[in-house]
PDB file of C-alpha atoms in Angstrom:
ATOM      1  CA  UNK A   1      73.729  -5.182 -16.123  1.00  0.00           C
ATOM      2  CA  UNK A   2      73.944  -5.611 -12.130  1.00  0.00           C
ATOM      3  CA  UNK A   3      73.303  -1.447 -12.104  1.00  0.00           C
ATOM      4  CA  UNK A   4      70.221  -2.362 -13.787  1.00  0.00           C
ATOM      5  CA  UNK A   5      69.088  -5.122 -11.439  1.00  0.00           C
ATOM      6  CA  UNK A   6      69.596  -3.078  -8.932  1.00  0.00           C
ATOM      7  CA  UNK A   7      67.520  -0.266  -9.769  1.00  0.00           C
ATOM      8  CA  UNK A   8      64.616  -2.944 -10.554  1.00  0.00           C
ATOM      9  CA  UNK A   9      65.028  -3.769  -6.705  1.00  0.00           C
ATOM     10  CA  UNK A  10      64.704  -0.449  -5.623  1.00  0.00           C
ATOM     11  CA  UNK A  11      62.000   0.558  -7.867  1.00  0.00           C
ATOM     12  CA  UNK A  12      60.488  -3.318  -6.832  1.00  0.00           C
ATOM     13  CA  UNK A  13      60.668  -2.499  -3.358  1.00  0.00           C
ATOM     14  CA  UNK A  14      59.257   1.489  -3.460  1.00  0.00           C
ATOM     15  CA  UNK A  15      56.432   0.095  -5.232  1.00  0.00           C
ATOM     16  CA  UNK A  16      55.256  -2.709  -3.399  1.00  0.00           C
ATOM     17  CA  UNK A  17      55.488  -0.187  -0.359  1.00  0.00           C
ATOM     18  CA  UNK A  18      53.242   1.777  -2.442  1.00  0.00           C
ATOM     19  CA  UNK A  19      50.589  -0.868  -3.022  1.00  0.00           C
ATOM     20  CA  UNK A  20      51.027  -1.936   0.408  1.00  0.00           C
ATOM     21  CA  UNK A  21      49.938   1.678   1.838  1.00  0.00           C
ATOM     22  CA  UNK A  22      47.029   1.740  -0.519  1.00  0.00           C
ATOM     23  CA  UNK A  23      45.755  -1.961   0.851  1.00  0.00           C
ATOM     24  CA  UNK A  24      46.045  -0.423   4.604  1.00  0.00           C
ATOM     25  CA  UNK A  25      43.923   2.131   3.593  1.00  0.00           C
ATOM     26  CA  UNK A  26      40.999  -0.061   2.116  1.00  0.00           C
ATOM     27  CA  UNK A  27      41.693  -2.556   5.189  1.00  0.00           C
ATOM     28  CA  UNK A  28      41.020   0.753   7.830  1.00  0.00           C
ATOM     29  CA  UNK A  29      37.519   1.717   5.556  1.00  0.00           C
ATOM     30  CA  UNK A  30      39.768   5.013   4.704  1.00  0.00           C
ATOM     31  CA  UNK A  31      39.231   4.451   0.819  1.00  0.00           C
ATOM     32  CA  UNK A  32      35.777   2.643   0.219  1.00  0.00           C
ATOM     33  CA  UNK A  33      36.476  -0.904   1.576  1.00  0.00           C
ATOM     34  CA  UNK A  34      35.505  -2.346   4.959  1.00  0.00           C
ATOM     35  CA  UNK A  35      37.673  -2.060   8.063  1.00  0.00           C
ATOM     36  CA  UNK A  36      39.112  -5.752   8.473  1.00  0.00           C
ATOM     37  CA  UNK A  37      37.153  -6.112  12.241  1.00  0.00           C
ATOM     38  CA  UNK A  38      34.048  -5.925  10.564  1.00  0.00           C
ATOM     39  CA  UNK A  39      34.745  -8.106   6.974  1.00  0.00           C
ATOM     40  CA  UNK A  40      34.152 -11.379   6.247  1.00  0.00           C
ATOM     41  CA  UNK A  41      31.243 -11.172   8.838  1.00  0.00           C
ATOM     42  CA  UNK A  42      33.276  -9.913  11.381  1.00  0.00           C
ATOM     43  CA  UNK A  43      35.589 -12.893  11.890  1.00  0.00           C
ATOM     44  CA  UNK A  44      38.427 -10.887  12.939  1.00  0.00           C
ATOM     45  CA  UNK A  45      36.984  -8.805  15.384  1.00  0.00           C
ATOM     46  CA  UNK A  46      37.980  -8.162  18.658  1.00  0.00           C
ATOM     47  CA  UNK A  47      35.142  -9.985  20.283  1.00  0.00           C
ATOM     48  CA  UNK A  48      35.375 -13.241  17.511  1.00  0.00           C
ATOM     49  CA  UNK A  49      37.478 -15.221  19.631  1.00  0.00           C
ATOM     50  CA  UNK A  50      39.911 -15.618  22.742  1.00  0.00           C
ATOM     51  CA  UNK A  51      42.636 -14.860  20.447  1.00  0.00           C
ATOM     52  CA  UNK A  52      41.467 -12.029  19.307  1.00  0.00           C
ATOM     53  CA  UNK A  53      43.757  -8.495  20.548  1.00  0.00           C
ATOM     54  CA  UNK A  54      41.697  -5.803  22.001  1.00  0.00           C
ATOM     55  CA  UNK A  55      41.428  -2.849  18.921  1.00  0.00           C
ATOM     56  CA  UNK A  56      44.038  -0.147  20.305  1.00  0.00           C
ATOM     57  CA  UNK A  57      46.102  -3.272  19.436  1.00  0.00           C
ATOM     58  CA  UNK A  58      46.243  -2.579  15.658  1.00  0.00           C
ATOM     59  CA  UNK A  59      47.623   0.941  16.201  1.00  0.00           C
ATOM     60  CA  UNK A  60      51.048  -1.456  15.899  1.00  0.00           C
ATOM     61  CA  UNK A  61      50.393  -0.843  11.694  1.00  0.00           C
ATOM     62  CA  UNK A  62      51.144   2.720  12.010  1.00  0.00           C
ATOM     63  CA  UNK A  63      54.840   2.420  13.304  1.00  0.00           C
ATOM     64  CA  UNK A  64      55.089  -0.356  11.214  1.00  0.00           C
ATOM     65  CA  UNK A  65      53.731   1.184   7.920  1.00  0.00           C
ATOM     66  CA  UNK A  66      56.200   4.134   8.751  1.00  0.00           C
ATOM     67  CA  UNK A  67      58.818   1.935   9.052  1.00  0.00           C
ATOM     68  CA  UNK A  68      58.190   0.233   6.066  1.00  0.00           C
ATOM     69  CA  UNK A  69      57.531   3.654   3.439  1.00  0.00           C
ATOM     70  CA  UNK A  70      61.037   4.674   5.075  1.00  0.00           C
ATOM     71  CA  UNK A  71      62.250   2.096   4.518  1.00  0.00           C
ATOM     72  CA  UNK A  72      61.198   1.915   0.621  1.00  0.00           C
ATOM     73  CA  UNK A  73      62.988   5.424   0.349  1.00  0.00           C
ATOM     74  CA  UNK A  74      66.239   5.029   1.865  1.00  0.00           C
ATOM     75  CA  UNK A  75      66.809   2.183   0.369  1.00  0.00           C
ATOM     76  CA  UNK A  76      66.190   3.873  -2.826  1.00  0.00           C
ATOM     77  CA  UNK A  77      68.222   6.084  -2.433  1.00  0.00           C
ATOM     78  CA  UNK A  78      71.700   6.125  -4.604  1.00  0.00           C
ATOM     79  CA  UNK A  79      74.289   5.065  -1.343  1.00  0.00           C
ATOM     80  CA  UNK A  80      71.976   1.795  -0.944  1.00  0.00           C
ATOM     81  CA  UNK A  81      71.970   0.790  -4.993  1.00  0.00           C
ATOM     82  CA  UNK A  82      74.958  -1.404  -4.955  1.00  0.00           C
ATOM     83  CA  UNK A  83      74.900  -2.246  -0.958  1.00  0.00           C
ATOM     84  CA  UNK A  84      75.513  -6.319  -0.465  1.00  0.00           C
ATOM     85  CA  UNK A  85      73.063  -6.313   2.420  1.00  0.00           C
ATOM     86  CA  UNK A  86      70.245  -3.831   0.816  1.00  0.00           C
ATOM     87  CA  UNK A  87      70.239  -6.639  -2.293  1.00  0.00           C
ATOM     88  CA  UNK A  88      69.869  -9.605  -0.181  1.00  0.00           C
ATOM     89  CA  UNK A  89      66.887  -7.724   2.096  1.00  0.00           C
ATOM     90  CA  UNK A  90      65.249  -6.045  -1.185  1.00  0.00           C
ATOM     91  CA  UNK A  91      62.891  -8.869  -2.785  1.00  0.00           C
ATOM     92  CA  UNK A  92      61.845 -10.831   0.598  1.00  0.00           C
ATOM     93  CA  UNK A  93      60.771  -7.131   1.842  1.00  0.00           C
ATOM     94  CA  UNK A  94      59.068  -6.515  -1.444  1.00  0.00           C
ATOM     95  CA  UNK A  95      57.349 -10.191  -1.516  1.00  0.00           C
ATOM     96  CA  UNK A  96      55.883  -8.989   2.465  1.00  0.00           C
ATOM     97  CA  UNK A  97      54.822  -5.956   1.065  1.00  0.00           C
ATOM     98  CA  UNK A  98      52.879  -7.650  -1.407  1.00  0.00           C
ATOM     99  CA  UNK A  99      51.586 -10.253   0.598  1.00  0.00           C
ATOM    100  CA  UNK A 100      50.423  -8.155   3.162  1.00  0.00           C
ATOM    101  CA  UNK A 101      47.822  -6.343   0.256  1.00  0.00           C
ATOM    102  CA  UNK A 102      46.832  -9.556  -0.805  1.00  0.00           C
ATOM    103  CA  UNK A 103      46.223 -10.490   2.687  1.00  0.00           C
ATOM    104  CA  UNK A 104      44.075  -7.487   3.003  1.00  0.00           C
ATOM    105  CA  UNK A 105      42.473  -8.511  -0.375  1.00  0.00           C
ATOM    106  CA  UNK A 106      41.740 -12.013   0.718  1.00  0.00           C
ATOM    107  CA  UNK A 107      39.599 -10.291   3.798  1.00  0.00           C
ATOM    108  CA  UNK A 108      38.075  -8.447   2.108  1.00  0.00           C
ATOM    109  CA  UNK A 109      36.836 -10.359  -0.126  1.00  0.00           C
ATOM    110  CA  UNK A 110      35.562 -12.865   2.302  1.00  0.00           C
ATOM    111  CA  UNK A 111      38.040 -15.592   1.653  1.00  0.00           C
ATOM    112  CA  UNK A 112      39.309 -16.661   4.705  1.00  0.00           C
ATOM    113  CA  UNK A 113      41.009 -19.965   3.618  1.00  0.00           C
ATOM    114  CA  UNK A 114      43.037 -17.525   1.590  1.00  0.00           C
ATOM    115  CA  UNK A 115      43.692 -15.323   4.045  1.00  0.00           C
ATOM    116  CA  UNK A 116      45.464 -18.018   6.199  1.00  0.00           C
ATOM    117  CA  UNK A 117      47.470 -19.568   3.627  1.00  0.00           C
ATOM    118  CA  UNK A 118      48.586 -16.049   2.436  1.00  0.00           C
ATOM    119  CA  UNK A 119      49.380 -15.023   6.278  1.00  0.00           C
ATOM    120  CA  UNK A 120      51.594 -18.028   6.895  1.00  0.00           C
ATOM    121  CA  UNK A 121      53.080 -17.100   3.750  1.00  0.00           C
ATOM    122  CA  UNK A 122      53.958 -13.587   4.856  1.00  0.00           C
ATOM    123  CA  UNK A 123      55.070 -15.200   8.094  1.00  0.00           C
ATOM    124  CA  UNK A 124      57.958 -17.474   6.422  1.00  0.00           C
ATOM    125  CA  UNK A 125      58.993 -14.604   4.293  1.00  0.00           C
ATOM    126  CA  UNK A 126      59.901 -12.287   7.772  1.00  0.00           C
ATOM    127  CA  UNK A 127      61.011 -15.338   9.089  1.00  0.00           C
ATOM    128  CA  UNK A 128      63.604 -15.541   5.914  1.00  0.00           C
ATOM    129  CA  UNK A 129      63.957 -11.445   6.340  1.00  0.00           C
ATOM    130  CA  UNK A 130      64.852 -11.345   9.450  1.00  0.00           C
ATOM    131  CA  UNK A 131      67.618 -14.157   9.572  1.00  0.00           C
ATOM    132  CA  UNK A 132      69.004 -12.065   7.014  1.00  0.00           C
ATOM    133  CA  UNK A 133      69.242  -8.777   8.911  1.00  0.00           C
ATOM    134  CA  UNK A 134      70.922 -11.414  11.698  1.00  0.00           C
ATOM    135  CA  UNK A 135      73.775 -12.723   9.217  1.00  0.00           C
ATOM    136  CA  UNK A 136      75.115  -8.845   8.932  1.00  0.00           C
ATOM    137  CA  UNK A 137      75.514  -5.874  11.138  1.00  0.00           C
ATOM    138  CA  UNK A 138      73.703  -2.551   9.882  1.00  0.00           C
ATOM    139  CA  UNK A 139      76.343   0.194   8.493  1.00  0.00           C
ATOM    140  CA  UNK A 140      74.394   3.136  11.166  1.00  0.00           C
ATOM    141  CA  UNK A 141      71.303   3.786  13.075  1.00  0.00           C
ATOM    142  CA  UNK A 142      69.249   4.651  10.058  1.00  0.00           C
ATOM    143  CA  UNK A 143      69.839   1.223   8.789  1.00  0.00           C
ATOM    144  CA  UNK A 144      68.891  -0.270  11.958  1.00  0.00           C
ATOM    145  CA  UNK A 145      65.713   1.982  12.875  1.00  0.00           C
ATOM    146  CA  UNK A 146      64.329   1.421   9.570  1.00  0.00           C
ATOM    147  CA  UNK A 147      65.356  -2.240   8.591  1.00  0.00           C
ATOM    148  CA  UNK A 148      66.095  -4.354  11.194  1.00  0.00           C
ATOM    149  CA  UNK A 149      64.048  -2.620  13.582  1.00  0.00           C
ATOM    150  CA  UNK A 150      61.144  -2.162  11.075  1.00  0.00           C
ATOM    151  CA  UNK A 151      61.325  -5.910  10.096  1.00  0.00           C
ATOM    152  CA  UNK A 152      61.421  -6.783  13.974  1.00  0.00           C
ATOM    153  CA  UNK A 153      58.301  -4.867  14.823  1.00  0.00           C
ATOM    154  CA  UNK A 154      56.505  -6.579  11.470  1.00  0.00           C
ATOM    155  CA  UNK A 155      57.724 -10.279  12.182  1.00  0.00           C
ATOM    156  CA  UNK A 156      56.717  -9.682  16.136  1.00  0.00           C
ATOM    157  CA  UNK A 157      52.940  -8.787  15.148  1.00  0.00           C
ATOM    158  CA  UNK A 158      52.725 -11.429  12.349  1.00  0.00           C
ATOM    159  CA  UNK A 159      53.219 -13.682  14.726  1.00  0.00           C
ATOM    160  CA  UNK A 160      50.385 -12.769  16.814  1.00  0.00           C
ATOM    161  CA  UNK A 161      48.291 -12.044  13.668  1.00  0.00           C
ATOM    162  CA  UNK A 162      48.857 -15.276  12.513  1.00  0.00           C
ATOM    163  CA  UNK A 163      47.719 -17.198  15.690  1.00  0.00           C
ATOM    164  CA  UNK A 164      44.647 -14.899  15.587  1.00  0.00           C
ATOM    165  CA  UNK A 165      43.559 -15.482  12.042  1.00  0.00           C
ATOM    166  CA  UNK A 166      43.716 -19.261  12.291  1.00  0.00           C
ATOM    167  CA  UNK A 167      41.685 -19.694  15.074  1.00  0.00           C
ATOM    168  CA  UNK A 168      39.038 -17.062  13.693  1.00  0.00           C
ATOM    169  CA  UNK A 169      39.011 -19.369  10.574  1.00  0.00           C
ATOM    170  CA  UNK A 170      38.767 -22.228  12.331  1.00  0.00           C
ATOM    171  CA  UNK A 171      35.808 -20.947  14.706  1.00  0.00           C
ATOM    172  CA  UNK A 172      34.077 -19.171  11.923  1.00  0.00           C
ATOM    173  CA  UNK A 173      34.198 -22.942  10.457  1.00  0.00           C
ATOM    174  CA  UNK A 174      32.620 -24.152  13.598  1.00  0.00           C
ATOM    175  CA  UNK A 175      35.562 -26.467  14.592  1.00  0.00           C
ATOM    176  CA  UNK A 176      34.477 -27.599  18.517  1.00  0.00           C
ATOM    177  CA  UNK A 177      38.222 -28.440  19.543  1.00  0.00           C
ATOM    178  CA  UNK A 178      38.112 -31.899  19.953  1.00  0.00           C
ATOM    179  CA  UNK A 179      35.700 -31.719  22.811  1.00  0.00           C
ATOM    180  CA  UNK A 180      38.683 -29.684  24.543  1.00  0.00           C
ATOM    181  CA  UNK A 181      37.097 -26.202  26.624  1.00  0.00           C
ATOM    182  CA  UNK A 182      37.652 -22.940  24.485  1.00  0.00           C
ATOM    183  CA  UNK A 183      40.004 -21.506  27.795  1.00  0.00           C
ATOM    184  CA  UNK A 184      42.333 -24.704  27.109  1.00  0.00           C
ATOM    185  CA  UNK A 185      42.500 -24.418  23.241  1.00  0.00           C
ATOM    186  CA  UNK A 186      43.100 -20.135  24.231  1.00  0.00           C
ATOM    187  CA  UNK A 187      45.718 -20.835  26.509  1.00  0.00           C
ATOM    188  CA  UNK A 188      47.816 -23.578  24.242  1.00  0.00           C
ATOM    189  CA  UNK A 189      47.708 -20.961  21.362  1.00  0.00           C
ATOM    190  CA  UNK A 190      49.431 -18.279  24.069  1.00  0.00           C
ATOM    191  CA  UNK A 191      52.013 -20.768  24.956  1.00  0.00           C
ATOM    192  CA  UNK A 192      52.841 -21.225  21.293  1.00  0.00           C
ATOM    193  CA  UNK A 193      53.036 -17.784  20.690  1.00  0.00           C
ATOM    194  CA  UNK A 194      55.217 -17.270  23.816  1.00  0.00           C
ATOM    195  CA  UNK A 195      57.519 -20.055  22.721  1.00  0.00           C
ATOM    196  CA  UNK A 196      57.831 -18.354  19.145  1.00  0.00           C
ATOM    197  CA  UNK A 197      58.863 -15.129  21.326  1.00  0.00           C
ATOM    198  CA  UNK A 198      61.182 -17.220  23.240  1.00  0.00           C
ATOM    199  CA  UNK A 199      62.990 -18.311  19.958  1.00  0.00           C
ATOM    200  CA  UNK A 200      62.790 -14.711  18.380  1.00  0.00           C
ATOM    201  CA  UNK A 201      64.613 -13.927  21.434  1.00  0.00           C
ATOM    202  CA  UNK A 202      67.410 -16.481  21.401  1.00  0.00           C
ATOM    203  CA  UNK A 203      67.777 -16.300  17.245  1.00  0.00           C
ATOM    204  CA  UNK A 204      67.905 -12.543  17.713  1.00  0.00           C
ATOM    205  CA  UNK A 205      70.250 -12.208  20.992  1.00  0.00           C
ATOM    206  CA  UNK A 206      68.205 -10.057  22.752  1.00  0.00           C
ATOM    207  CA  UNK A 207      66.805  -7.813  19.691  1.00  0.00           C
ATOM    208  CA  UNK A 208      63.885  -5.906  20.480  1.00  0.00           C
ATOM    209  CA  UNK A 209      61.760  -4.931  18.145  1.00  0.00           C
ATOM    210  CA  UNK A 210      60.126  -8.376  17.398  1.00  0.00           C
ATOM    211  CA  UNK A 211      59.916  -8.412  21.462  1.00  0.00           C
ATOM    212  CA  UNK A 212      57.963  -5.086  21.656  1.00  0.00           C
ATOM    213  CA  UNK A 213      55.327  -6.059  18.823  1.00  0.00           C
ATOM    214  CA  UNK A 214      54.666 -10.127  19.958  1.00  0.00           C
ATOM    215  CA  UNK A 215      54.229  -8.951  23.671  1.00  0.00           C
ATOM    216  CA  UNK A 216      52.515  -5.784  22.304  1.00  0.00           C
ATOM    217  CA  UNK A 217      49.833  -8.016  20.883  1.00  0.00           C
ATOM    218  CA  UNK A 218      49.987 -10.677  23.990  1.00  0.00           C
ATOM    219  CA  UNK A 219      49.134  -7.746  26.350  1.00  0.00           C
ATOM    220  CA  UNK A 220      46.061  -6.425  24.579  1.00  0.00           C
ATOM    221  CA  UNK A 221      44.908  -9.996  24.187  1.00  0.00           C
ATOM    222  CA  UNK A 222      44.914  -9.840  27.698  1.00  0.00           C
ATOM    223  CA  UNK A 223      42.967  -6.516  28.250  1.00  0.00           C
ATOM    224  CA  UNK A 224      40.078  -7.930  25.678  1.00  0.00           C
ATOM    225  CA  UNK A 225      40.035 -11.211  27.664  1.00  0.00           C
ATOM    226  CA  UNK A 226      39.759  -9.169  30.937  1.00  0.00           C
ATOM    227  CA  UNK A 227      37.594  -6.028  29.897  1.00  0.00           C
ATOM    228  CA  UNK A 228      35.581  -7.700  27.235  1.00  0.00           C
ATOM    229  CA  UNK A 229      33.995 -10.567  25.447  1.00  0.00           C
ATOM    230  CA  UNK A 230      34.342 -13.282  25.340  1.00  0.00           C
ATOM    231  CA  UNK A 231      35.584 -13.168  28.141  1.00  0.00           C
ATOM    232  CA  UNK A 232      38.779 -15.526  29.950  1.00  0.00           C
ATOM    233  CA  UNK A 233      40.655 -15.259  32.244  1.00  0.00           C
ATOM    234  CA  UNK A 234      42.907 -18.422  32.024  1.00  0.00           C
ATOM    235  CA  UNK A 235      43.914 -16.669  28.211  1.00  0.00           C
ATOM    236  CA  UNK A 236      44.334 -13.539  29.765  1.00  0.00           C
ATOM    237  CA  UNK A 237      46.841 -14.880  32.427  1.00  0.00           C
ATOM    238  CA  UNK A 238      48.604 -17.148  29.817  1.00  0.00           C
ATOM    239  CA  UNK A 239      49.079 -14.346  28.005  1.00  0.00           C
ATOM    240  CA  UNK A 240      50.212 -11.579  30.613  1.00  0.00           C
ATOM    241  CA  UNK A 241      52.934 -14.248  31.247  1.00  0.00           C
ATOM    242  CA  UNK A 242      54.041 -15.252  27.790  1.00  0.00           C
ATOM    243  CA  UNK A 243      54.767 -11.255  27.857  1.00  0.00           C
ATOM    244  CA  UNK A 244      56.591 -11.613  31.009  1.00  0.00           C
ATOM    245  CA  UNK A 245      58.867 -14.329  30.098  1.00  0.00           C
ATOM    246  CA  UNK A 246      59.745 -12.964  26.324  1.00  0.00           C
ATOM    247  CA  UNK A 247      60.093  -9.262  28.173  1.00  0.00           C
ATOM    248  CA  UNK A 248      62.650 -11.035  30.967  1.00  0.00           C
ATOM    249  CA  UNK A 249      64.543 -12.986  28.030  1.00  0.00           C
ATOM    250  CA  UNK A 250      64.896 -10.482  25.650  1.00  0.00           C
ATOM    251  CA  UNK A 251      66.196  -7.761  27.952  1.00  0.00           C
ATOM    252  CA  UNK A 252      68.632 -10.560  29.600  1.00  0.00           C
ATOM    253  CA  UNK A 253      69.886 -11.885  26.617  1.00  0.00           C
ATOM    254  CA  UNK A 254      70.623  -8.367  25.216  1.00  0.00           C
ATOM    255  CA  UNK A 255      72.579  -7.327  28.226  1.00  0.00           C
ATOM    256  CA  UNK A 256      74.638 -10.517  28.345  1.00  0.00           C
ATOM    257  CA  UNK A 257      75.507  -9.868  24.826  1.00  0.00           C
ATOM    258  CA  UNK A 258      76.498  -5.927  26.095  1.00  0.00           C
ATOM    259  CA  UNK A 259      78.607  -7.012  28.779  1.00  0.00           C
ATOM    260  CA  UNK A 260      80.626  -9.439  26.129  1.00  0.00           C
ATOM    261  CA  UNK A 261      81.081  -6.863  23.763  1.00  0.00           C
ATOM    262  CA  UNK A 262      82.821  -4.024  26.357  1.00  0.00           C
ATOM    263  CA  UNK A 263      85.639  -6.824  27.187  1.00  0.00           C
ATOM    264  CA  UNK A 264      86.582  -6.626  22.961  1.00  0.00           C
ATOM    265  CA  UNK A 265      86.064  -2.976  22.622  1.00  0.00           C
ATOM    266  CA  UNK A 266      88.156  -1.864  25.179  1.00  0.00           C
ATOM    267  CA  UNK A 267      91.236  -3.914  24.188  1.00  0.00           C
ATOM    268  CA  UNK A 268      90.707  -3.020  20.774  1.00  0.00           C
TER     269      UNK A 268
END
């Protein structure tokens, strides 16, 4: 019986990869649908609102998607059917797969209420994923390259994404901010992202894949606050040094942990 659930996981999981791939290619305009910058009346472009990353930004999906189809394979594969770790990760990677298409969907279909309730979703189920690639150690560098790193660089641009698609909902909804200037509202929404770095950081002793993508995003946030429009520069410098400070963290924390893991090694 547990052979059998297992191969449901596998298949569960090389599937919803499946169905992911073909929602990224209807959210790019690749297979008949409209590229997400210009859906729902272009509420996610680059030039919607201060949060808004500069487009090179989404080239982030293609590493990620990558990650994510090899992942679906290996893990497929008959070493990984009865692996403790591979059955814990399988579903909550399965349910992101999913709820990234539907995500997609949801733009595309100009439901943007949707479209934040399913990101936030997605966002507690990497959340969930990737405190479970922190409770155990990958078995090689396979593992972590295409799991934990994968899952890093998907959690890390989520939680950009997600800061971006509430405030385009919430500006395509005309919400004025309280009377509060749009620079003020830009630069508290950096300074939550950056904290959610900073915790990534501390939670993941110095991992950095969910490092790369969040400042990833930050940084091109920056470049369309600086090169285009709307224009700000109080967002842009907010967010040039949210990057700094999760960059700095990330890179300390990870060689604190390096220097207390020589000590044990070497009187192994």
């Amino acid at each position: 019986m547990k052979q059998g659930s297992d191969l449901l996981r596998q298949g569960v999981v090389l599937v919803s990869a499946i169905l992911a791939i073909i929602g990224s290619f209807i959210g790019s305009g690749a297979a008949g649908g409209t590229p997400i910058q210009n859906a729902s009346g272009g509420a996610l472009a680059a030039d919607a609102t201060l949060i808004a990353p500069a487009v090179p930004a989404f080239g982030i999906w293609t590493p990620i998607y990558l990650g994510l189809i090899g992942y679906a394979i290996w893990q497929f594969l008959p070493a990984q059917k009865t692996d403790a770790r591979q059955r814990r990760l399988g579903y909550p990677v399965a349910a992101s797969l999913l709820l990234n298409a539907a995500w997609i969907l949801s733009v595309q279909f100009d439901q943007l209420w949707l479209s934040v309730s399913v990101i936030v979703l997605l966002l507690a189920v990497l959340v969930l994923t990737f405190r479970i690639t922190l409770a155990s150690r990958p078995k090689n560098l396979i593992e972590t390259v295409l799991a934990d790193g994968t899952i890093g660089l998907y959690l890390g641009w989520v939680c950009v994404a997600t800061a971006a698609n509430v405030t385009a909902v919430l500006v395509a909804a005309g919400f004025d901010g309280f009377g509060a200037s749009p620079d003020g509202w830009a630069v508290a929404i950096v300074a939550v992202a950056g904290l959610v770095g900073v915790l990534l950081a501390v939670a993941g002793r110095g991992r950095l894949a969910p490092a790369v993508s969040l400042s990833w995003g930050l940084a091109w946030l920056a470049v369309a606050r600086l090169t285009g429009s709307p224009p700000s520069t109080p967002a842009a410098v907010a967010a040039l040094v949210a990057v700094a400070v999760i960059v700095i963290l990330t890179l300390t924390l990870r060689l604190r942990g390096a220097r207390s893991v020589a000590p044990r090694l070497a009187t192994a």
